[in-house]
Coordinates of C-alpha atoms in Angstrom, one line a residue:
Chain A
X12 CA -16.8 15.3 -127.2
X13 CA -19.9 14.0 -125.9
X14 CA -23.4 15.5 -125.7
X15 CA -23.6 18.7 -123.4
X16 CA -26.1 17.9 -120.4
X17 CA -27.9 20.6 -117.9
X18 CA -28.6 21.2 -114.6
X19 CA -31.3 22.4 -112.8
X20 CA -28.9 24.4 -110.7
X21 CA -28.3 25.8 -114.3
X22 CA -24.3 24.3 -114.7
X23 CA -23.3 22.5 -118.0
X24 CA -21.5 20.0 -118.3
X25 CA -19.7 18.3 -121.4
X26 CA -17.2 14.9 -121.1
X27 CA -13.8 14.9 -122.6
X28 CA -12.6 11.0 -122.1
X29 CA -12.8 10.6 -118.5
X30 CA -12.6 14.4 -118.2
X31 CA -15.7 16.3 -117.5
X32 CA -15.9 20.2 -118.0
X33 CA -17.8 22.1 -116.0
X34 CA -19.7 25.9 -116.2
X35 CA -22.9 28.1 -115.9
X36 CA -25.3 28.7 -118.5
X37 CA -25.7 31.2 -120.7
X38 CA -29.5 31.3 -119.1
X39 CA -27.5 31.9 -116.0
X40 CA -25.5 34.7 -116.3
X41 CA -29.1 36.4 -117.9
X42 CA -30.2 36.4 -114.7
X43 CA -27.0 37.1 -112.7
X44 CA -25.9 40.5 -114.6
X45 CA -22.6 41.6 -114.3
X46 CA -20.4 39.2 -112.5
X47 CA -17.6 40.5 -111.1
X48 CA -16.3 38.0 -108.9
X49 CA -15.5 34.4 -109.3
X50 CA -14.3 31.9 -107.0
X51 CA -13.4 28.3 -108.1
X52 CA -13.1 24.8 -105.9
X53 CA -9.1 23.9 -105.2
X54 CA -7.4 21.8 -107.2
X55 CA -6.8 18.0 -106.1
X56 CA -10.3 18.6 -103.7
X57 CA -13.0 16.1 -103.8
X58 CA -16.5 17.5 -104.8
X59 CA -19.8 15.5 -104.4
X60 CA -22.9 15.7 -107.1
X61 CA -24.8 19.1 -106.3
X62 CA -22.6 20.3 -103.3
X63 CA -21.0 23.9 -103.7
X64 CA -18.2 24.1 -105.8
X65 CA -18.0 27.9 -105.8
X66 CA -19.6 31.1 -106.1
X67 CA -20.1 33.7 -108.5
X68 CA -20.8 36.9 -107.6
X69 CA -23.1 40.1 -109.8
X70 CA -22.9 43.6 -108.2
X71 CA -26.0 42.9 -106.7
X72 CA -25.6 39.6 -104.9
X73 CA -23.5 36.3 -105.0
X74 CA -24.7 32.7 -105.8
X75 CA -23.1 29.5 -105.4
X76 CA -22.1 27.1 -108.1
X77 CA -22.9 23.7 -107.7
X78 CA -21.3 20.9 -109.2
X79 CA -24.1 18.5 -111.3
X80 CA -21.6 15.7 -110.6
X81 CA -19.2 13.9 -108.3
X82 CA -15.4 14.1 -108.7
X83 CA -11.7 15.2 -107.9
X84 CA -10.9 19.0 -109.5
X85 CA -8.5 18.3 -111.8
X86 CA -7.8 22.1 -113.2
X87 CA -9.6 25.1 -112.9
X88 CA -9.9 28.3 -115.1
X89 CA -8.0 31.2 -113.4
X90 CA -8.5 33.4 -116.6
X91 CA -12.1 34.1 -115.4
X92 CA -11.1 34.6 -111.7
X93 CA -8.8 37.1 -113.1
X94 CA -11.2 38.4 -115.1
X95 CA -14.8 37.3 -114.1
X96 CA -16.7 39.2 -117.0
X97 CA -15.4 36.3 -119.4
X98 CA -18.1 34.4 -117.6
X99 CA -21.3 36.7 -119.3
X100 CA -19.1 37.3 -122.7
X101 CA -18.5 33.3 -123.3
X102 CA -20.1 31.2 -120.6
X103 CA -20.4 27.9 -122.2
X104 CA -17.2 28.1 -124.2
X105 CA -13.9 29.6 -122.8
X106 CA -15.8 30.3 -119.7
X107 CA -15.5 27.0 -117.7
X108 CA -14.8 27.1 -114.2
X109 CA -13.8 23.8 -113.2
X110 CA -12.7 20.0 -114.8
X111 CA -13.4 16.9 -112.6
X112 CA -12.0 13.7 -113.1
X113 CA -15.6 11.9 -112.2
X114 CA -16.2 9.2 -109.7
X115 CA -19.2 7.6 -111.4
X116 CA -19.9 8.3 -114.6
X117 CA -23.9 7.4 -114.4
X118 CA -24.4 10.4 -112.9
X119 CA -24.9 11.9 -116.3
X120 CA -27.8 10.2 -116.6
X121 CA -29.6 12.2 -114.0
X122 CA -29.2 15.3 -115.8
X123 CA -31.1 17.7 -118.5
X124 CA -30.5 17.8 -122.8
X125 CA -30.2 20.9 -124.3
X126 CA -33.9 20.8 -125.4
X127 CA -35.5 19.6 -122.0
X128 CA -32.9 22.1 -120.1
X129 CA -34.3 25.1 -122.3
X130 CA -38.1 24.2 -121.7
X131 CA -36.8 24.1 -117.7
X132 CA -35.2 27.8 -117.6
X133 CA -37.7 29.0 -119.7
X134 CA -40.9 27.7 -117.2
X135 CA -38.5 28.6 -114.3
X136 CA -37.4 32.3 -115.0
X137 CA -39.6 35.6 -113.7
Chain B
X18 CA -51.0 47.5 -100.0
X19 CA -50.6 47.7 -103.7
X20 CA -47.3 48.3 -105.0
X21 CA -47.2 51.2 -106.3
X22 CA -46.0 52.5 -110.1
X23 CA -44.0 56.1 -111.0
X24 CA -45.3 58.0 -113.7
X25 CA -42.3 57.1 -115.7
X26 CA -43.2 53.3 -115.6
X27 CA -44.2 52.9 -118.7
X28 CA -40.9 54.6 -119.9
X29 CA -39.5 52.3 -118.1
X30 CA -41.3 49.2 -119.5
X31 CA -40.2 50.4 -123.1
X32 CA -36.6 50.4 -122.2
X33 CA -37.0 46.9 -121.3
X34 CA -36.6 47.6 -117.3
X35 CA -36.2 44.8 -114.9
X36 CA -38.5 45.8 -111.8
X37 CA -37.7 45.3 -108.2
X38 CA -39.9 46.1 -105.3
X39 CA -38.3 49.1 -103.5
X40 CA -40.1 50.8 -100.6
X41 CA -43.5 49.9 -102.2
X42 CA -42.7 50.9 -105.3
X43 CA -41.9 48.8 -108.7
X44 CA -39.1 50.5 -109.5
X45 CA -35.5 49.7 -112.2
X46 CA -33.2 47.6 -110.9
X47 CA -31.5 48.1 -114.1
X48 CA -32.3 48.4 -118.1
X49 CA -31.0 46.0 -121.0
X50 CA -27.5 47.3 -120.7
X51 CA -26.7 45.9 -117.0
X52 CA -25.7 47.5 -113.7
X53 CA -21.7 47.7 -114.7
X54 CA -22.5 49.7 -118.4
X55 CA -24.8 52.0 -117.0
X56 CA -22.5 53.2 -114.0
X57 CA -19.8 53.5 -116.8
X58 CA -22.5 55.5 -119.0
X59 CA -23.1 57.6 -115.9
X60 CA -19.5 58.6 -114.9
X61 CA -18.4 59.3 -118.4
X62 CA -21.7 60.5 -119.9
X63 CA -25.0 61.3 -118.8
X64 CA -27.6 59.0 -116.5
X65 CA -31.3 60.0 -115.5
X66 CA -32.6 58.5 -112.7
X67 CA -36.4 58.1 -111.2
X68 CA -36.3 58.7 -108.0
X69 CA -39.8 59.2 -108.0
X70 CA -40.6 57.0 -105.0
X71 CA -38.8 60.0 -103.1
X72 CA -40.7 62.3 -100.8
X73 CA -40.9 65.6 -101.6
X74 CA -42.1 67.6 -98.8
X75 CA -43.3 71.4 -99.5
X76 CA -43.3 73.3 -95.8
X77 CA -45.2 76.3 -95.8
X78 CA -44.0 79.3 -93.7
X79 CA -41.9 82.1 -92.9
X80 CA -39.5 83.4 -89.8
X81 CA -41.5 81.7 -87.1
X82 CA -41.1 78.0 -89.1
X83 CA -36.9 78.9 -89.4
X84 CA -37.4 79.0 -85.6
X85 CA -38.9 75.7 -85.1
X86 CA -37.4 74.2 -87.8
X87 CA -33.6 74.6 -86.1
X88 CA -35.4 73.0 -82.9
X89 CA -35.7 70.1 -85.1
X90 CA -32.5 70.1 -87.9
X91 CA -28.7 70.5 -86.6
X92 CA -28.8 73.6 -89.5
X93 CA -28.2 77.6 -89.2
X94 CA -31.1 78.0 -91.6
X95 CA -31.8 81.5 -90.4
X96 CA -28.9 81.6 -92.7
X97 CA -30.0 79.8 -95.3
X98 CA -30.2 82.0 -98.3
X99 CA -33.1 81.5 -100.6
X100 CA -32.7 78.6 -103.3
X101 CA -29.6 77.3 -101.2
X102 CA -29.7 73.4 -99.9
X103 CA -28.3 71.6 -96.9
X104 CA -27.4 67.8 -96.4
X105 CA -29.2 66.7 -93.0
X106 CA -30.7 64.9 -90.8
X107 CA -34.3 64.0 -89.4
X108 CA -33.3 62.6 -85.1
X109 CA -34.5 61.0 -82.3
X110 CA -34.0 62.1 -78.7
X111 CA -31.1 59.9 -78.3
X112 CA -29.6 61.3 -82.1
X113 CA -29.9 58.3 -83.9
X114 CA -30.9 59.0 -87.3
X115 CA -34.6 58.6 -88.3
X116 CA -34.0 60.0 -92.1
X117 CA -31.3 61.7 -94.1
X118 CA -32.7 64.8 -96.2
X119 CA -31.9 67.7 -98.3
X120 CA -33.5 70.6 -97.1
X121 CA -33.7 73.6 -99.4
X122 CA -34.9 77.1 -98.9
X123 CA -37.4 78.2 -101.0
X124 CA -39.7 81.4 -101.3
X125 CA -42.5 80.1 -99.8
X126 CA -40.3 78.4 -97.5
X127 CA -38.7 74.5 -97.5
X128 CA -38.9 71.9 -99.8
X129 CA -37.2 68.6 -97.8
X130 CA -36.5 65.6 -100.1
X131 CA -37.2 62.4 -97.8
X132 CA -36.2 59.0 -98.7
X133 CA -38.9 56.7 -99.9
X134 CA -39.2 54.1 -97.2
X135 CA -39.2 57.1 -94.7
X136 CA -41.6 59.4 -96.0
X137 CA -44.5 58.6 -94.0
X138 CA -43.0 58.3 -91.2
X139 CA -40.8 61.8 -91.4
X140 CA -44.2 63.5 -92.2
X141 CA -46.2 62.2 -89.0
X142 CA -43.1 63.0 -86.8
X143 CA -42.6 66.4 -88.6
X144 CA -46.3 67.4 -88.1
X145 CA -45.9 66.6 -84.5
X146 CA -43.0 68.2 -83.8
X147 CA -44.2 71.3 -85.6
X148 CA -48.1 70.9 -83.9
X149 CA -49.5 71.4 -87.7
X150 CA -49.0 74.8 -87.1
X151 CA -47.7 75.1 -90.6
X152 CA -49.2 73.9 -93.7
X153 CA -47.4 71.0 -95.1
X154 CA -47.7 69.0 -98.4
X155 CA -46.4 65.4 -99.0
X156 CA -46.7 65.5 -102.8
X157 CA -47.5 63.0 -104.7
X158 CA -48.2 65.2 -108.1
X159 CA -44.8 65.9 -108.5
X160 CA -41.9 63.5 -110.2
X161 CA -38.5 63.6 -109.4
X162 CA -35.8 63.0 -111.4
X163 CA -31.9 63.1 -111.2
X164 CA -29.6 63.6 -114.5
X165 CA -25.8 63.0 -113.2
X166 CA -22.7 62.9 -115.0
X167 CA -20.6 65.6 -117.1
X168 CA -22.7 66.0 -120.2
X169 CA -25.8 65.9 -118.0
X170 CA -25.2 70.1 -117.6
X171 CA -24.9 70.6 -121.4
X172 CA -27.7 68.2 -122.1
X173 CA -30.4 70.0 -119.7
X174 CA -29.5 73.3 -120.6
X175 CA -30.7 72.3 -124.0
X176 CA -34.4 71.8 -122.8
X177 CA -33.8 74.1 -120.0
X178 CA -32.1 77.2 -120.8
X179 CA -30.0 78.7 -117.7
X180 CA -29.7 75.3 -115.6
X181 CA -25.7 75.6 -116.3
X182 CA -25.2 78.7 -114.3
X183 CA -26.8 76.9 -110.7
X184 CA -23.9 76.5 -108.8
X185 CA -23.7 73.4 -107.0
X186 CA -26.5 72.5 -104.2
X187 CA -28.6 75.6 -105.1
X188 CA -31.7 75.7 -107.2
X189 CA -34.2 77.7 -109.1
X190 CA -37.9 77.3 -110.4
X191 CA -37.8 77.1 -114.4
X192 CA -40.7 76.4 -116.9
X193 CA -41.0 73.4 -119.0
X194 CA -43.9 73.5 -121.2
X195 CA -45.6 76.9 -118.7
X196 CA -44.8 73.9 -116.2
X197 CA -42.8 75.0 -113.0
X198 CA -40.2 73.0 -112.9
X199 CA -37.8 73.4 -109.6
X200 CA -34.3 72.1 -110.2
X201 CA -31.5 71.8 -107.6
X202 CA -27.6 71.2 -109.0
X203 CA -27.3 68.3 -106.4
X204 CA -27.2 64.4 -106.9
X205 CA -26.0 61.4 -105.4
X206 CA -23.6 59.8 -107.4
X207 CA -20.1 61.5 -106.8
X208 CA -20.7 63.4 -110.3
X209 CA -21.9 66.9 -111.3
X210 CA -25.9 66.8 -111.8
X211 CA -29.0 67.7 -111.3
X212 CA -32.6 67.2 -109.4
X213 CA -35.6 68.1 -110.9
X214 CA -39.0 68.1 -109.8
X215 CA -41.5 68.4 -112.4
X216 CA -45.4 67.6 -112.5
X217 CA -46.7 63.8 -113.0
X218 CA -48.1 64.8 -116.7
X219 CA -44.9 65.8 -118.3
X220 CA -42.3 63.6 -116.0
X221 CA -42.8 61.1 -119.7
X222 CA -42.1 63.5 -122.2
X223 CA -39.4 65.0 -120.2
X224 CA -37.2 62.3 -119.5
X225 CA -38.1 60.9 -123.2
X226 CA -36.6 64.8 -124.7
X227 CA -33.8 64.0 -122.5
X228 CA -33.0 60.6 -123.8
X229 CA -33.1 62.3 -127.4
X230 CA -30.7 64.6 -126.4
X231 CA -28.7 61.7 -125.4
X232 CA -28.7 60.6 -122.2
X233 CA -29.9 57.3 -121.0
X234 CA -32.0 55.9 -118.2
X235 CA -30.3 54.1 -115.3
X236 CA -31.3 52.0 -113.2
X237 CA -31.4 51.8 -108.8
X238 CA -29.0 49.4 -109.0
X239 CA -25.8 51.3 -110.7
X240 CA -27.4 54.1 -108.3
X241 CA -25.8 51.8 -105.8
X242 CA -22.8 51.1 -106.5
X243 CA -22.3 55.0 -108.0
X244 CA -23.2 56.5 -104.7
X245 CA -21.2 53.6 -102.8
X246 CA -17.8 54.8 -104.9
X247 CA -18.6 58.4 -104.2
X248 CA -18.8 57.5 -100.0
X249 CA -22.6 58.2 -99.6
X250 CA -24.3 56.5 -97.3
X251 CA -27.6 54.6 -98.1
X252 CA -30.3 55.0 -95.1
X253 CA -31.7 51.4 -93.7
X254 CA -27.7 50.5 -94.5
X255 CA -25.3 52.7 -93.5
X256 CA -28.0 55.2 -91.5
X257 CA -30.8 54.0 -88.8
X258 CA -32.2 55.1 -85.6
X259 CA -29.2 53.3 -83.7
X260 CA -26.2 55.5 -85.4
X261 CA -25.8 59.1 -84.9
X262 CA -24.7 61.5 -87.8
X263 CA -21.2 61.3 -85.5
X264 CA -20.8 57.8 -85.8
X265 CA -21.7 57.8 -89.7
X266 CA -18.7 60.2 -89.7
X267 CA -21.3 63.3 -91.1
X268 CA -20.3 65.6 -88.5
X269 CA -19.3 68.1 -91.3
X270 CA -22.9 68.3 -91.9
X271 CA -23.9 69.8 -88.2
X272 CA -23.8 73.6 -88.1
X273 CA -21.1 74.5 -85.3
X274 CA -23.2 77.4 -84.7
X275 CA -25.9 75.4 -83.5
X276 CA -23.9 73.2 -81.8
X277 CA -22.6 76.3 -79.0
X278 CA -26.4 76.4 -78.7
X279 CA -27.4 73.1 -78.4
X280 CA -31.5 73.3 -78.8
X281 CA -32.3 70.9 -81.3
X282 CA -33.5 67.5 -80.7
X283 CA -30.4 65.2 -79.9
X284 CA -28.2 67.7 -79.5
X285 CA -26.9 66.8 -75.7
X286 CA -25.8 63.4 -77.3
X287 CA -24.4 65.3 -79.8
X288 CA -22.1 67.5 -78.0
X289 CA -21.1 65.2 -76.0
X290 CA -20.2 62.4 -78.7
X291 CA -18.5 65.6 -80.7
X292 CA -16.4 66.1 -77.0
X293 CA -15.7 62.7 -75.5
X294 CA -15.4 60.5 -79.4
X295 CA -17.5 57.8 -80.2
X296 CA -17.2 54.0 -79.7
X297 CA -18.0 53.0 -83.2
X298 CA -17.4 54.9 -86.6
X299 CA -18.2 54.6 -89.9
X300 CA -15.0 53.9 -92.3
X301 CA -14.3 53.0 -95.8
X302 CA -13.1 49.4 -96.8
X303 CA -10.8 48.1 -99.2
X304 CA -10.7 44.4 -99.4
X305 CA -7.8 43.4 -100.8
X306 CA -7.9 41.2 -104.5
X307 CA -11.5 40.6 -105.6
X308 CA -13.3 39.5 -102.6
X309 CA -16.6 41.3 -102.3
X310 CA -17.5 42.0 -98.4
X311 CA -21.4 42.3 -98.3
X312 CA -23.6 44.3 -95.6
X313 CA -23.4 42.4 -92.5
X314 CA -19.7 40.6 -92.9
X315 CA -18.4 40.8 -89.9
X316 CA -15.2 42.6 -89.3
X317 CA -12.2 41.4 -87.4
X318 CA -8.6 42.8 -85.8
X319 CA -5.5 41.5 -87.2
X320 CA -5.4 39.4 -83.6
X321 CA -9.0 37.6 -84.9
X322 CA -11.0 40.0 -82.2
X323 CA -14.6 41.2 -83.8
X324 CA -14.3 45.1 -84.2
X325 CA -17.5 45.3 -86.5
X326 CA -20.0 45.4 -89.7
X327 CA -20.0 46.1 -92.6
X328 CA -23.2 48.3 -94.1
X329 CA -22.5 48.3 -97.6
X330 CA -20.5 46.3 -100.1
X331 CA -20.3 46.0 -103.7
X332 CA -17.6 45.6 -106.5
X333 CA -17.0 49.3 -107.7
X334 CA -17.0 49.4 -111.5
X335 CA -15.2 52.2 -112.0
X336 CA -12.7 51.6 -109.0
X337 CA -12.7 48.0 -111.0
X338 CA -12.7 46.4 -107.1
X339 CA -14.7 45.9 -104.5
X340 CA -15.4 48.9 -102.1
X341 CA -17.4 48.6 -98.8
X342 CA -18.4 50.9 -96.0
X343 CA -18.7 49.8 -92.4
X344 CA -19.0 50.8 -88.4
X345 CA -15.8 49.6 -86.7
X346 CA -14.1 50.3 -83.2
X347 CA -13.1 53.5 -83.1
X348 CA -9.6 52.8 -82.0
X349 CA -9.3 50.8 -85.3
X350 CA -10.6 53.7 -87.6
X351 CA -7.2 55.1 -88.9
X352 CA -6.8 55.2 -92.0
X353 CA -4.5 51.9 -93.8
X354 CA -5.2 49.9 -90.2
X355 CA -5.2 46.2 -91.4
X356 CA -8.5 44.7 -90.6
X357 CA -10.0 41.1 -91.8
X358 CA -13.5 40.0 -93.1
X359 CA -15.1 37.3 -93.1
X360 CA -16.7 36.2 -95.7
X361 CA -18.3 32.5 -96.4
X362 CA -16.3 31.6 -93.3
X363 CA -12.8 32.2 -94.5
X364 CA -11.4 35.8 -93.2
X365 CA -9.6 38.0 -95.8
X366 CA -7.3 40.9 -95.8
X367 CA -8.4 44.0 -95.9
X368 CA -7.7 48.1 -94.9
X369 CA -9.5 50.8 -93.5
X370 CA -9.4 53.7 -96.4
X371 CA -10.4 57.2 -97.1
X372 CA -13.6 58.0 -99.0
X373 CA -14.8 58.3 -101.5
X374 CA -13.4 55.6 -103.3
X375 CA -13.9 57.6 -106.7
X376 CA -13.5 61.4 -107.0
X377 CA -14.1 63.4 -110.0
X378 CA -12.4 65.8 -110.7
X379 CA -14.9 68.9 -111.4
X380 CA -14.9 71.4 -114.2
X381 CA -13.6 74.8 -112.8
X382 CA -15.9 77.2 -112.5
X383 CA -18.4 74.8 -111.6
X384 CA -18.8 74.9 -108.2

């Protein structure tokens, strides 16, 4: 397993091979609350770097998820669609929503460490 | 204008509150727990709630201000016995609601509980329509407070002796500390509970004896998505100027007796509405799966034809779904009609239903 990168949309990232795994933050679902709905790309569709790849949804409003890279969905996580609190009880373990066989693997390079990702939701939260 | 605090904020700054701006207040969106575990806390426990930012509206007067009171409220309140409170409405001309209020009799005469973003308003149009013939007080020494859910009863009566015997929507003055205290067996969450309006200076130490008693604080928004289970509507949502308490489907709340007579403001379009039906009413919604239907999704016929809105929409955590309220085309109001929403531009299945969506059922004896 690689390094975990960040993005500023607040999704992680982690590679597996070719195989990258994709979810929200911990720092994320802090500011979400509950979420009780989750909704996750199709599997086989082609997503683009920061385009919506599906929404979450807290009892007081819903949010897209953006992908931090480009790629083809190559499985998705029904457990938390089925049951979306997963997603504020583990979200940067069990909790991933999608995998993406990526299209071009520099893309990594645009996005956040652990360390610079922290200092950016710390200096960007209310 | 400043936004302004309730005398419980610094209450709610110890128990780690997140603030929202709310009709010019900074009031608790919700506490450290979250919105879903404070509902739960609520239904199965006991939940206080500030409500502060509420108007509480003291009319002075006696038989003459029953009189021009009904020319204004669709109530018999000549009938009104004393400490006994009544769901209503503040209209316009054409009916469409300007407020919803509880109006309770008192010895002095009314107290009206206004909601927050209304107040003002409600209090100019009131002192009009009554030519400040009567003495009326907007006021802003008083706190309010709500304690709802099933041990809220046994944990009140414990700082208030007696509170257990009011029988649902009536009230009584009682003394906290020689304070007068006025509490009303009322609430808006679907659960057994009480109102109480208590004086600015011991709101704190109130609501802190309560929490020791163990209840908790809860926030406005598991106040949301309580009162959406229980089928209330929210005003600026579900209620404004452009629905009539017909269309919100609150007729039960318009005395008949008044409505043979017909002299209070909006009563023409009332009768009339109550003879020839409505064009739009207000229905539960039941999406079906997970899908959460917001205010303002649009709502379609099973042949794709818009037949309205929905006004509020949330995932119900004790329901464990989503539950929604909405104004559709009367002719597609029945109960289990298949409707569609749109949501993110994909339409979903969903069914007109009964409300509420959660119903408790009460101690007997209770009520």
């Amino acid at each position: 397993m690689s390094e975990v990168k960040y993005s500023k949309e607040h999704e992680w990232i982690k590679l597996d091979g070719d195989v990258a795994i994709i979810g929200i933050t911990k720092h994320a679902t802090e500011m979400l609350g509950d979420i009780v709905f989750a909704e996750l790309p199709e599997k086989g569709s082609n997503v683009e770097k920061d385009g919506t790849a599906g929404v979450v949804e807290s009892t007081k409003a819903a949010s897209d998820v953006y992908t931090p890279v480009s790629g083809e969905v190559v499985d998705t996580n029904q457990a938390i669609v089925d049951d979306p609190s997963k997603i504020n009880q583990d979200p940067e373990n069990s909790a991933w929503f999608f995998k993406l066989k990526m299209k071009d693997p520099s893309e990594m390079d645009t996005l956040m460490n652990k360390d610079d990702y922290d200092k950016f939701a710390k200096e960007t939260s209310v | 204008m400043e936004t302004k605090k309730t005398s419980l904020y610094q209450l709610h700054q110890d128990c780690n509150a997140k603030f929202v701006e709310f009709a010019g207040y900074h009031m608790p969106i919700q506490y450290s727990e979250g919105i879903v575990e404070e509902h739960k806390f609520t239904r199965n426990h006991s939940g206080i709630f500030d409500v502060s930012h509420m108007g509480q509206l003291f009319v002075y007067g006696g038989g003459e201000l029953i009189k021009d009171l009904e020319k204004i409220f669709p109530l018999d309140l000549k009938n009104l016995r004393l400490n006994h409170s009544k769901y209503s409405f503040l209209m316009d001309k054409d009916a469409g609601i300007q407020d919803d209020l509880i109006i309770t009799k008192i010895n002095e005469g009314f107290l009206i509980i206004l909601n927050a973003a209304c107040k003002d308003n409600d209090f100019k149009i009131l002192k009009e329509l009554l030519n400040e013939k009567y003495k009326m007080v907007l006021d802003e020494n008083r706190s309010l407070i709500a304690i709802q859910g099933p041990k809220s009863s046994e944990i009140l009566n414990e700082l208030v002796d007696g509170v257990k015997d009011l029988n649902f929507m009536t009230g009584n003055w009682f003394s906290f500390e020689k304070q007068k205290i006025y509490i009303t067996r009322s609430g808006y969450t679907g659960e057994d509970g009480f109102e109480i309006s208590i004086p600015n200076d011991f709101v704190d130490k109130f609501t802190r004896e309560l929490i020791n008693k163990g209840s908790k604080l809860i926030g406005l928004g598991a106040r949301d998505t309580l009162r959406l289970e229980a089928g209330l509507c929210l005003y600026g949502h579900d209620l404004d100027k452009d629905k009539t308490p017909v269309e919100a489907n609150l007729k039960w709340a318009i005395s008949k007796e008044r409505i043979s007579k017909g002299d209070f403001i909006g009563s023409d379009i009332i009768i009339k509405q109550l003879n020839n039906g409505v064009s739009k009413i207000r229905v539960g919604i039941k999406p079906e799966g997970r899908i959460i239907a917001r205010e303002k999704t649009k709502i379609f016929n099973h042949l794709d034809v818009h037949i309205g809105e929905i006004t509020s929409g949330t995932f119900g955590p004790s329901v464990n779904g989503p539950v929604a309220m909405g104004y559709v085309e009367n002719e597609f109001s029945k109960k289990n009609t298949k409707i569609l929403l749109e949501v993110r531009g994909k339409k979903y299945p969903a069914s007109i239903c009964g409300l509420p969506f959660y119903k408790k059922s009460y101690v007997k004896g209770v009520y």
